[in-house]
Amino acid sequence: MNKHSSVPSVLLIDIEDKLGGIISVEDAVKLTQAFAKGVGKEAPIDYVRENPFISPEDVLKENIDCFSDDEIFEFMAQLQKLSYVKNYSELDEEITDFLSYQDQMNGSGKSRNNISNLLEDYSPKIRQQWIKACVFFDKEDYRNALDNVRLAVELLVKTLTKSNASLENQQKNLGGFLKAKGINKQIRNYLFRILDVYEKVQNDQAKHDVPERNCQIFCVNRSFS
């Protein structure tokens, strides 16, 4: 799978393993080959007798890997309609979780535009940091993208609270601002949980490592939601 794939690879592997445990090698070949032909491709494994020791999991992993991200999501959507998948609740739930990632990807462009429009009401430097983050993200420079998203959020919070405290020290000020605006406690707590997760991603990945694409997508989609 392409290293820049938007497909959640760990979840995909688990789905392949679970599915491989309930179908035969022949069924794995038929499923993947039928889908491959439908999208105009040829999956690598199409004749199981060439390797009598191959497992259903091996067939699924090898053949699914030849699909694009969108094709993998479509394959999973079709797979979920099969009766033996519906009757396997744990597998069915994992496929549902898997498909939710596509919704996040499809919504990211719309979210960017919505956020850019919202930030027009504030200082231009806030919007500039957001735009820089999007440019870095498109260039797959996820570390700088995270840094710029963080700065945009911090500048926005400083504007709202009229305090120059760092983002990590704004919970009391921001809580008071939101409460004064009539935002209920559950939503305030949810926002603080998002900021806490964001801080952990920033500290664990952006400061000491190169952050993964899915972590950046989470932060982009949640920072201004």
Coordinates of N, CA and C in Angstrom, one line a residue:
M1 N 0.8 -1.2 0.0 CA 0.0 0.0 0.0 C 0.9 1.2 0.0
N2 N 0.5 2.3 -0.8 CA 1.2 3.5 -0.8 C 1.4 4.1 0.6
K3 N 2.6 4.6 0.9 CA 2.9 5.1 2.3 C 2.0 6.3 2.6
H4 N 1.5 7.0 1.6 CA 0.7 8.2 1.8 C -0.8 7.9 1.7
S5 N -1.1 6.6 1.7 CA -2.5 6.2 1.6 C -3.3 6.8 2.7
S6 N -4.6 7.1 2.4 CA -5.5 7.6 3.5 C -6.2 6.4 4.1
V7 N -6.0 5.2 3.6 CA -6.7 4.1 4.2 C -6.1 3.7 5.5
P8 N -6.9 3.5 6.6 CA -6.4 3.1 7.9 C -5.8 1.7 7.8
S9 N -4.5 1.6 7.7 CA -3.9 0.3 7.3 C -4.0 -0.8 8.4
V10 N -3.9 -0.3 9.7 CA -4.0 -1.3 10.8 C -5.4 -1.9 10.8
L11 N -6.5 -1.1 10.6 CA -7.8 -1.6 10.6 C -8.1 -2.5 9.4
L12 N -7.5 -2.1 8.3 CA -7.6 -2.9 7.1 C -7.0 -4.3 7.3
I13 N -5.9 -4.4 7.9 CA -5.2 -5.7 8.1 C -6.1 -6.6 9.1
D14 N -6.7 -5.9 10.1 CA -7.5 -6.7 11.0 C -8.8 -7.2 10.3
I15 N -9.3 -6.4 9.4 CA -10.5 -6.8 8.6 C -10.1 -8.0 7.7
E16 N -9.0 -7.9 7.1 CA -8.5 -9.0 6.2 C -8.3 -10.3 7.0
D17 N -7.8 -10.2 8.2 CA -7.5 -11.3 9.0 C -8.9 -12.0 9.5
K18 N -9.8 -11.1 9.9 CA -11.1 -11.7 10.3 C -11.9 -12.3 9.2
L19 N -11.9 -11.6 8.1 CA -12.6 -12.2 6.9 C -11.9 -13.5 6.4
G20 N -10.6 -13.5 6.4 CA -9.8 -14.7 6.0 C -10.1 -15.9 6.9
G21 N -10.6 -15.6 8.1 CA -10.8 -16.7 9.1 C -12.2 -17.4 8.8
I22 N -13.0 -16.7 8.0 CA -14.4 -17.3 7.8 C -14.7 -17.7 6.3
I23 N -13.7 -17.4 5.4 CA -14.0 -17.8 4.0 C -12.8 -18.7 3.5
S24 N -13.0 -19.4 2.5 CA -12.0 -20.2 1.9 C -11.0 -19.4 1.0
V25 N -10.0 -20.0 0.6 CA -9.0 -19.4 -0.4 C -9.8 -19.1 -1.7
E26 N -10.5 -20.1 -2.1 CA -11.3 -19.9 -3.4 C -12.2 -18.7 -3.3
D27 N -12.9 -18.6 -2.2 CA -13.8 -17.4 -2.0 C -13.1 -16.1 -2.0
A28 N -11.9 -16.1 -1.3 CA -11.1 -14.9 -1.3 C -10.7 -14.5 -2.7
V29 N -10.3 -15.4 -3.5 CA -9.9 -15.2 -4.9 C -11.1 -14.6 -5.7
K30 N -12.3 -15.3 -5.5 CA -13.5 -14.9 -6.3 C -13.9 -13.5 -5.9
L31 N -13.9 -13.2 -4.6 CA -14.3 -11.9 -4.2 C -13.5 -10.8 -4.7
T32 N -12.2 -10.9 -4.6 CA -11.3 -9.9 -5.0 C -11.1 -9.8 -6.5
Q33 N -11.2 -10.9 -7.2 CA -11.1 -10.9 -8.7 C -12.3 -10.3 -9.3
A34 N -13.5 -10.6 -8.7 CA -14.7 -10.1 -9.3 C -14.7 -8.6 -9.2
F35 N -14.3 -8.1 -8.0 CA -14.3 -6.6 -7.8 C -13.2 -6.0 -8.7
A36 N -12.0 -6.6 -8.8 CA -11.0 -6.1 -9.7 C -11.4 -6.0 -11.1
K37 N -12.1 -7.0 -11.6 CA -12.6 -6.9 -13.0 C -13.6 -5.8 -13.2
G38 N -14.4 -5.5 -12.1 CA -15.4 -4.5 -12.2 C -14.8 -3.1 -12.3
V39 N -13.6 -2.9 -11.8 CA -12.9 -1.6 -11.8 C -11.8 -1.6 -12.9
G40 N -11.8 -2.6 -13.7 CA -10.8 -2.7 -14.8 C -9.4 -3.0 -14.4
K41 N -9.3 -3.8 -13.4 CA -7.9 -4.2 -13.0 C -7.8 -5.7 -12.9
E42 N -6.6 -6.2 -12.8 CA -6.3 -7.6 -12.6 C -5.6 -7.8 -11.3
A43 N -6.2 -8.5 -10.4 CA -5.6 -8.7 -9.1 C -4.5 -9.8 -9.3
P44 N -3.4 -9.7 -8.5 CA -2.2 -10.5 -8.7 C -2.5 -12.0 -8.6
I45 N -3.3 -12.4 -7.6 CA -3.5 -13.8 -7.3 C -4.9 -14.2 -7.9
D46 N -4.9 -15.1 -9.0 CA -6.1 -15.5 -9.6 C -6.2 -17.0 -9.8
Y47 N -5.2 -17.7 -9.3 CA -5.3 -19.2 -9.5 C -4.6 -19.8 -8.3
V48 N -5.4 -20.3 -7.4 CA -4.9 -20.8 -6.1 C -4.0 -22.1 -6.2
R49 N -4.2 -22.8 -7.3 CA -3.4 -24.1 -7.4 C -1.9 -23.8 -7.6
E50 N -1.6 -22.6 -8.0 CA -0.2 -22.3 -8.2 C 0.5 -22.3 -6.8
N51 N -0.2 -22.1 -5.8 CA 0.4 -22.1 -4.4 C -0.6 -22.7 -3.5
P52 N -0.5 -24.0 -3.3 CA -1.5 -24.7 -2.4 C -1.4 -24.4 -1.0
F53 N -0.3 -23.7 -0.6 CA -0.2 -23.4 0.9 C -0.6 -21.9 1.2
I54 N -1.1 -21.2 0.2 CA -1.5 -19.8 0.4 C -2.8 -19.8 1.3
S55 N -2.9 -18.8 2.1 CA -4.1 -18.7 3.0 C -5.1 -17.6 2.4
P56 N -6.3 -17.7 2.9 CA -7.3 -16.6 2.5 C -6.8 -15.2 2.8
E57 N -6.2 -15.1 4.0 CA -5.6 -13.8 4.4 C -4.6 -13.3 3.4
D58 N -3.7 -14.2 3.0 CA -2.7 -13.8 2.0 C -3.3 -13.3 0.7
V59 N -4.3 -14.0 0.2 CA -5.0 -13.6 -1.0 C -5.6 -12.3 -0.9
L60 N -6.3 -12.1 0.3 CA -7.0 -10.8 0.5 C -6.0 -9.6 0.5
K61 N -4.9 -9.8 1.3 CA -3.9 -8.8 1.4 C -3.2 -8.4 0.1
E62 N -2.9 -9.5 -0.7 CA -2.2 -9.3 -1.9 C -3.1 -8.6 -3.0
N63 N -4.3 -9.1 -3.1 CA -5.2 -8.6 -4.1 C -5.8 -7.2 -3.8
I64 N -6.1 -7.0 -2.5 CA -6.7 -5.7 -2.1 C -5.6 -4.6 -2.2
D65 N -4.4 -5.0 -2.1 CA -3.3 -4.0 -2.1 C -3.2 -3.4 -3.5
C66 N -3.7 -4.0 -4.5 CA -3.6 -3.5 -5.9 C -4.7 -2.4 -6.2
F67 N -5.6 -2.3 -5.3 CA -6.7 -1.3 -5.5 C -6.3 0.1 -5.0
S68 N -6.9 1.1 -5.6 CA -6.6 2.5 -5.1 C -7.4 2.7 -3.8
D69 N -7.2 3.8 -3.1 CA -7.9 4.0 -1.8 C -9.4 4.0 -2.0
D70 N -9.9 4.8 -3.0 CA -11.3 4.8 -3.3 C -11.9 3.4 -3.6
E71 N -11.1 2.6 -4.3 CA -11.5 1.3 -4.7 C -11.6 0.4 -3.4
I72 N -10.7 0.6 -2.5 CA -10.7 -0.2 -1.3 C -11.9 0.1 -0.5
F73 N -12.2 1.4 -0.4 CA -13.4 1.8 0.4 C -14.7 1.2 -0.3
E74 N -14.7 1.2 -1.6 CA -15.9 0.7 -2.4 C -15.9 -0.9 -2.2
F75 N -14.8 -1.5 -2.2 CA -14.8 -3.0 -2.0 C -15.3 -3.3 -0.6
M76 N -15.0 -2.5 0.4 CA -15.5 -2.8 1.8 C -17.0 -2.5 1.9
A77 N -17.4 -1.5 1.2 CA -18.9 -1.2 1.2 C -19.7 -2.4 0.6
Q78 N -19.1 -2.9 -0.5 CA -19.8 -4.1 -1.1 C -19.7 -5.3 -0.2
L79 N -18.5 -5.5 0.4 CA -18.3 -6.6 1.3 C -19.3 -6.6 2.4
Q80 N -19.6 -5.5 3.0 CA -20.4 -5.3 4.1 C -21.9 -5.8 3.9
K81 N -22.2 -5.8 2.6 CA -23.6 -6.3 2.2 C -23.8 -7.8 2.2
L82 N -22.7 -8.5 2.3 CA -22.7 -10.0 2.2 C -23.3 -10.5 3.5
S83 N -24.1 -11.5 3.4 CA -24.8 -12.1 4.6 C -23.9 -12.6 5.7
Y84 N -22.8 -13.2 5.3 CA -21.9 -13.8 6.3 C -21.1 -12.7 7.0
V85 N -21.0 -11.5 6.4 CA -20.4 -10.4 7.1 C -21.3 -9.8 8.0
K86 N -22.6 -9.6 7.6 CA -23.6 -9.0 8.5 C -23.8 -9.9 9.7
N87 N -23.7 -11.2 9.6 CA -23.9 -12.1 10.7 C -22.7 -12.1 11.6
Y88 N -21.6 -11.5 11.2 CA -20.4 -11.5 12.0 C -20.3 -10.1 12.6
S89 N -20.9 -9.8 13.7 CA -21.1 -8.4 14.2 C -19.8 -7.7 14.4
E90 N -18.8 -8.3 14.9 CA -17.5 -7.7 15.1 C -16.8 -7.2 13.8
L91 N -16.9 -8.0 12.8 CA -16.4 -7.7 11.5 C -17.2 -6.6 10.8
D92 N -18.5 -6.7 11.0 CA -19.4 -5.7 10.4 C -19.2 -4.3 11.0
E93 N -18.9 -4.3 12.3 CA -18.6 -3.0 13.0 C -17.3 -2.4 12.6
E94 N -16.3 -3.3 12.4 CA -15.0 -2.8 12.0 C -15.1 -2.2 10.6
I95 N -15.9 -2.8 9.7 CA -16.0 -2.3 8.3 C -16.7 -0.9 8.4
T96 N -17.7 -0.8 9.3 CA -18.4 0.5 9.4 C -17.4 1.6 9.9
D97 N -16.5 1.2 10.9 CA -15.5 2.1 11.3 C -14.5 2.5 10.2
F98 N -14.2 1.5 9.4 CA -13.3 1.7 8.3 C -13.9 2.7 7.3
L99 N -15.1 2.5 6.9 CA -15.8 3.3 6.0 C -15.9 4.8 6.5
S100 N -15.9 5.0 7.8 CA -16.1 6.3 8.3 C -14.9 7.2 8.0
Y101 N -13.7 6.5 7.7 CA -12.5 7.3 7.3 C -12.7 8.0 6.0
Q102 N -13.5 7.3 5.1 CA -13.7 7.9 3.8 C -14.6 9.2 4.0
D103 N -15.5 9.2 4.9 CA -16.3 10.4 5.1 C -15.4 11.5 5.6
Q104 N -14.4 11.2 6.4 CA -13.5 12.2 6.9 C -12.7 12.8 5.8
M105 N -12.3 11.9 4.9 CA -11.5 12.4 3.7 C -12.3 13.3 2.8
N106 N -13.5 12.8 2.5 CA -14.4 13.6 1.6 C -14.8 14.9 2.2
G107 N -14.9 15.0 3.5 CA -15.3 16.2 4.1 C -14.2 17.2 4.4
S108 N -12.9 16.8 4.2 CA -11.8 17.6 4.6 C -11.8 18.9 3.7
G109 N -12.0 18.8 2.4 CA -12.0 20.0 1.6 C -13.1 21.0 1.9
K110 N -14.3 20.5 2.2 CA -15.4 21.3 2.6 C -15.1 22.0 3.9
S111 N -14.5 21.2 4.9 CA -14.2 21.7 6.2 C -13.2 22.9 6.1
R112 N -12.2 22.7 5.2 CA -11.2 23.7 5.0 C -11.8 25.0 4.6
N113 N -12.7 25.0 3.6 CA -13.4 26.2 3.1 C -14.2 26.8 4.1
N114 N -14.9 26.0 4.9 CA -15.8 26.5 6.0 C -15.0 27.3 7.0
I115 N -13.8 26.6 7.4 CA -12.9 27.2 8.4 C -12.4 28.5 7.8
S116 N -11.9 28.6 6.6 CA -11.3 29.8 6.0 C -12.4 30.9 6.0
N117 N -13.6 30.6 5.7 CA -14.7 31.6 5.7 C -14.9 32.1 7.1
L118 N -14.9 31.2 8.1 CA -15.2 31.6 9.5 C -14.0 32.6 10.0
L119 N -12.8 32.3 9.6 CA -11.7 33.0 10.1 C -11.6 34.4 9.4
E120 N -12.4 34.7 8.4 CA -12.4 36.0 7.8 C -12.8 37.1 8.8
D121 N -13.6 36.7 9.8 CA -14.1 37.7 10.8 C -13.0 38.1 11.8
Y122 N -11.8 37.4 11.7 CA -10.8 37.7 12.8 C -9.6 38.3 12.1
S123 N -8.5 38.5 12.9 CA -7.3 39.0 12.4 C -6.8 38.3 11.2
P124 N -6.3 38.9 10.2 CA -5.8 38.2 9.0 C -4.6 37.3 9.3
K125 N -3.9 37.5 10.3 CA -2.7 36.7 10.7 C -3.2 35.3 11.1
I126 N -4.4 35.2 11.7 CA -5.0 33.9 12.1 C -5.3 33.1 10.8
R127 N -5.9 33.7 9.9 CA -6.3 33.0 8.6 C -5.0 32.7 7.8
Q128 N -4.0 33.5 7.9 CA -2.8 33.2 7.2 C -2.1 32.0 7.7
Q129 N -2.1 31.8 9.0 CA -1.5 30.6 9.6 C -2.3 29.3 9.2
W130 N -3.6 29.5 9.1 CA -4.5 28.4 8.7 C -4.2 28.0 7.2
I131 N -4.1 29.0 6.4 CA -3.8 28.7 5.0 C -2.4 28.1 4.8
K132 N -1.4 28.5 5.6 CA -0.1 27.9 5.6 C -0.2 26.5 6.0
A133 N -1.0 26.2 7.0 CA -1.1 24.8 7.4 C -1.7 23.9 6.3
C134 N -2.7 24.4 5.5 CA -3.3 23.7 4.4 C -2.3 23.5 3.3
V135 N -1.4 24.5 3.0 CA -0.4 24.3 2.0 C 0.6 23.3 2.4
F136 N 1.1 23.3 3.7 CA 2.0 22.3 4.1 C 1.4 20.9 4.1
F137 N 0.1 20.8 4.4 CA -0.5 19.5 4.4 C -0.6 19.0 3.0
D138 N -0.9 19.8 2.0 CA -1.0 19.3 0.6 C 0.4 18.9 0.1
K139 N 1.5 19.5 0.7 CA 2.8 19.1 0.3 C 3.3 17.9 1.1
E140 N 2.4 17.4 2.0 CA 2.8 16.2 2.8 C 3.8 16.5 3.9
D141 N 3.9 17.8 4.2 CA 4.8 18.3 5.3 C 4.0 18.4 6.5
Y142 N 3.7 17.2 7.2 CA 2.7 17.2 8.2 C 3.2 17.8 9.5
R143 N 4.5 17.8 9.7 CA 5.0 18.5 10.9 C 4.7 20.0 10.9
N144 N 5.1 20.6 9.8 CA 4.9 22.1 9.8 C 3.4 22.4 9.7
A145 N 2.6 21.5 9.1 CA 1.1 21.7 9.0 C 0.6 21.7 10.4
L146 N 1.0 20.8 11.3 CA 0.5 20.7 12.7 C 0.9 22.0 13.4
D147 N 2.2 22.4 13.2 CA 2.7 23.6 13.9 C 1.8 24.8 13.5
N148 N 1.5 25.0 12.3 CA 0.7 26.1 11.8 C -0.7 26.1 12.3
V149 N -1.3 24.9 12.3 CA -2.7 24.7 12.8 C -2.7 25.1 14.3
R150 N -1.7 24.7 15.0 CA -1.6 25.0 16.5 C -1.5 26.5 16.7
L151 N -0.7 27.2 15.9 CA -0.5 28.6 16.0 C -1.8 29.3 15.7
A152 N -2.5 28.9 14.7 CA -3.8 29.5 14.3 C -4.8 29.4 15.4
V153 N -4.9 28.2 16.0 CA -5.8 27.9 17.1 C -5.4 28.8 18.3
E154 N -4.1 28.9 18.6 CA -3.7 29.7 19.8 C -4.0 31.2 19.6
L155 N -3.7 31.7 18.4 CA -4.0 33.1 18.1 C -5.5 33.4 18.2
L156 N -6.3 32.4 17.7 CA -7.8 32.6 17.8 C -8.2 32.6 19.2
V157 N -7.7 31.7 20.0 CA -8.1 31.6 21.4 C -7.7 32.9 22.2
K158 N -6.5 33.4 21.9 CA -6.0 34.6 22.5 C -7.0 35.8 22.2
T159 N -7.4 35.8 20.9 CA -8.4 36.9 20.5 C -9.7 36.8 21.3
L160 N -10.2 35.6 21.4 CA -11.5 35.4 22.0 C -11.4 35.7 23.5
T161 N -10.3 35.2 24.2 CA -10.2 35.4 25.7 C -9.6 36.7 26.1
K162 N -9.0 37.4 25.1 CA -8.3 38.6 25.4 C -7.2 38.4 26.4
S163 N -6.5 37.3 26.3 CA -5.4 36.9 27.1 C -4.3 36.4 26.3
N164 N -3.0 36.7 26.7 CA -1.8 36.3 26.0 C -1.3 35.0 26.5
A165 N -2.0 34.3 27.3 CA -1.5 33.0 27.8 C -1.4 32.0 26.7
S166 N -0.5 31.1 26.9 CA -0.3 30.0 25.9 C -1.5 29.2 25.8
L167 N -1.7 28.4 24.7 CA -2.9 27.6 24.5 C -3.1 26.6 25.6
E168 N -2.0 26.0 26.2 CA -2.0 25.1 27.2 C -2.6 25.7 28.5
N169 N -2.5 27.0 28.7 CA -2.9 27.7 29.9 C -4.2 28.5 29.7
Q170 N -4.9 28.2 28.7 CA -6.1 29.0 28.4 C -7.4 28.3 28.8
Q171 N -7.4 27.1 29.5 CA -8.6 26.4 29.7 C -9.6 27.2 30.6
K172 N -9.1 27.9 31.6 CA -10.0 28.6 32.5 C -10.6 29.8 31.7
N173 N -9.7 30.5 31.0 CA -10.2 31.7 30.3 C -11.2 31.3 29.2
L174 N -10.8 30.3 28.4 CA -11.7 29.8 27.4 C -13.0 29.3 27.9
G175 N -12.9 28.6 29.0 CA -14.1 28.0 29.7 C -15.1 29.2 30.1
G176 N -14.5 30.2 30.6 CA -15.3 31.4 31.0 C -15.9 32.1 29.8
F177 N -15.2 32.2 28.7 CA -15.7 32.8 27.5 C -16.9 32.0 27.0
L178 N -16.7 30.7 26.9 CA -17.7 29.9 26.3 C -19.0 29.8 27.2
K179 N -18.8 29.8 28.5 CA -19.9 29.8 29.4 C -20.7 31.1 29.3
A180 N -20.0 32.2 29.2 CA -20.6 33.5 29.0 C -21.5 33.6 27.7
K181 N -21.0 32.8 26.7 CA -21.8 32.8 25.4 C -22.9 31.8 25.5
G182 N -23.1 31.1 26.6 CA -24.2 30.2 26.7 C -24.0 28.8 26.2
I183 N -22.7 28.4 26.0 CA -22.3 27.1 25.6 C -22.4 26.1 26.7
N184 N -23.2 25.1 26.6 CA -23.4 24.2 27.7 C -22.1 23.4 28.1
K185 N -22.1 22.9 29.3 CA -20.9 22.2 29.9 C -20.5 21.0 29.1
Q186 N -21.4 20.2 28.6 CA -21.0 19.1 27.8 C -20.2 19.4 26.5
I187 N -20.6 20.5 25.9 CA -19.9 21.0 24.7 C -18.5 21.6 25.1
R188 N -18.5 22.3 26.2 CA -17.2 22.9 26.7 C -16.2 21.8 27.0
N189 N -16.7 20.7 27.7 CA -15.8 19.6 28.0 C -15.3 18.9 26.8
Y190 N -16.2 18.8 25.8 CA -15.8 18.1 24.5 C -14.7 18.9 23.8
L191 N -14.8 20.2 23.8 CA -13.8 21.0 23.2 C -12.5 20.9 23.9
F192 N -12.5 20.8 25.2 CA -11.3 20.7 26.0 C -10.6 19.3 25.8
R193 N -11.5 18.3 25.5 CA -10.9 16.9 25.2 C -10.2 17.0 23.9
I194 N -10.8 17.7 22.9 CA -10.2 17.8 21.6 C -8.9 18.5 21.7
L195 N -8.8 19.6 22.5 CA -7.6 20.3 22.6 C -6.5 19.5 23.3
D196 N -7.0 18.6 24.3 CA -6.0 17.8 25.0 C -5.4 16.7 24.0
V197 N -6.3 16.1 23.2 CA -5.8 15.2 22.2 C -4.8 15.9 21.2
Y198 N -5.2 17.1 20.8 CA -4.3 17.8 19.9 C -3.0 18.1 20.5
E199 N -3.0 18.5 21.8 CA -1.7 18.7 22.5 C -0.8 17.5 22.5
K200 N -1.5 16.3 22.8 CA -0.7 15.1 22.9 C -0.1 14.7 21.5
V201 N -0.9 14.9 20.5 CA -0.4 14.6 19.1 C 0.8 15.5 18.8
Q202 N 0.6 16.8 19.2 CA 1.7 17.8 18.9 C 3.0 17.4 19.7
N203 N 2.8 17.0 20.9 CA 4.0 16.7 21.8 C 4.6 15.3 21.4
D204 N 3.8 14.3 21.1 CA 4.3 13.0 20.9 C 4.8 12.8 19.5
Q205 N 4.2 13.6 18.5 CA 4.6 13.4 17.1 C 5.3 14.6 16.5
A206 N 4.7 15.7 16.5 CA 5.3 16.9 15.8 C 6.6 17.3 16.4
K207 N 6.8 17.2 17.7 CA 8.0 17.7 18.4 C 9.1 16.7 18.3
H208 N 8.8 15.4 18.2 CA 9.9 14.4 18.3 C 9.9 13.5 17.2
D209 N 9.0 13.6 16.2 CA 8.9 12.7 15.1 C 8.1 13.3 14.0
V210 N 8.0 12.6 12.9 CA 7.2 13.1 11.8 C 5.8 12.5 11.9
P211 N 4.8 13.4 12.1 CA 3.4 12.9 12.4 C 2.8 12.2 11.2
E212 N 2.0 11.2 11.5 CA 1.3 10.4 10.4 C 0.2 11.3 9.8
R213 N -0.2 11.0 8.6 CA -1.2 11.7 7.9 C -2.5 11.7 8.6
N214 N -2.9 10.5 9.1 CA -4.2 10.4 9.7 C -4.3 11.3 11.0
C215 N -3.2 11.4 11.7 CA -3.2 12.3 12.9 C -3.4 13.7 12.5
Q216 N -2.8 14.1 11.4 CA -3.0 15.5 10.9 C -4.4 15.7 10.4
I217 N -5.0 14.7 9.7 CA -6.4 14.9 9.3 C -7.3 15.1 10.5
F218 N -7.1 14.4 11.6 CA -7.9 14.5 12.8 C -7.8 15.9 13.3
C219 N -6.6 16.5 13.4 CA -6.4 17.8 13.9 C -7.0 18.9 13.0
V220 N -6.8 18.7 11.7 CA -7.4 19.7 10.8 C -8.9 19.7 10.9
N221 N -9.5 18.5 10.9 CA -11.0 18.4 11.0 C -11.6 18.9 12.3
R222 N -10.8 18.8 13.4 CA -11.4 19.0 14.7 C -11.0 20.4 15.2
S223 N -9.9 21.0 14.8 CA -9.4 22.2 15.4 C -10.4 23.4 15.5
F224 N -11.1 23.6 14.4 CA -12.1 24.7 14.3 C -13.5 24.2 14.2
S225 N -13.8 23.0 14.5 CA -15.1 22.4 14.3 C -16.1 23.1 15.3

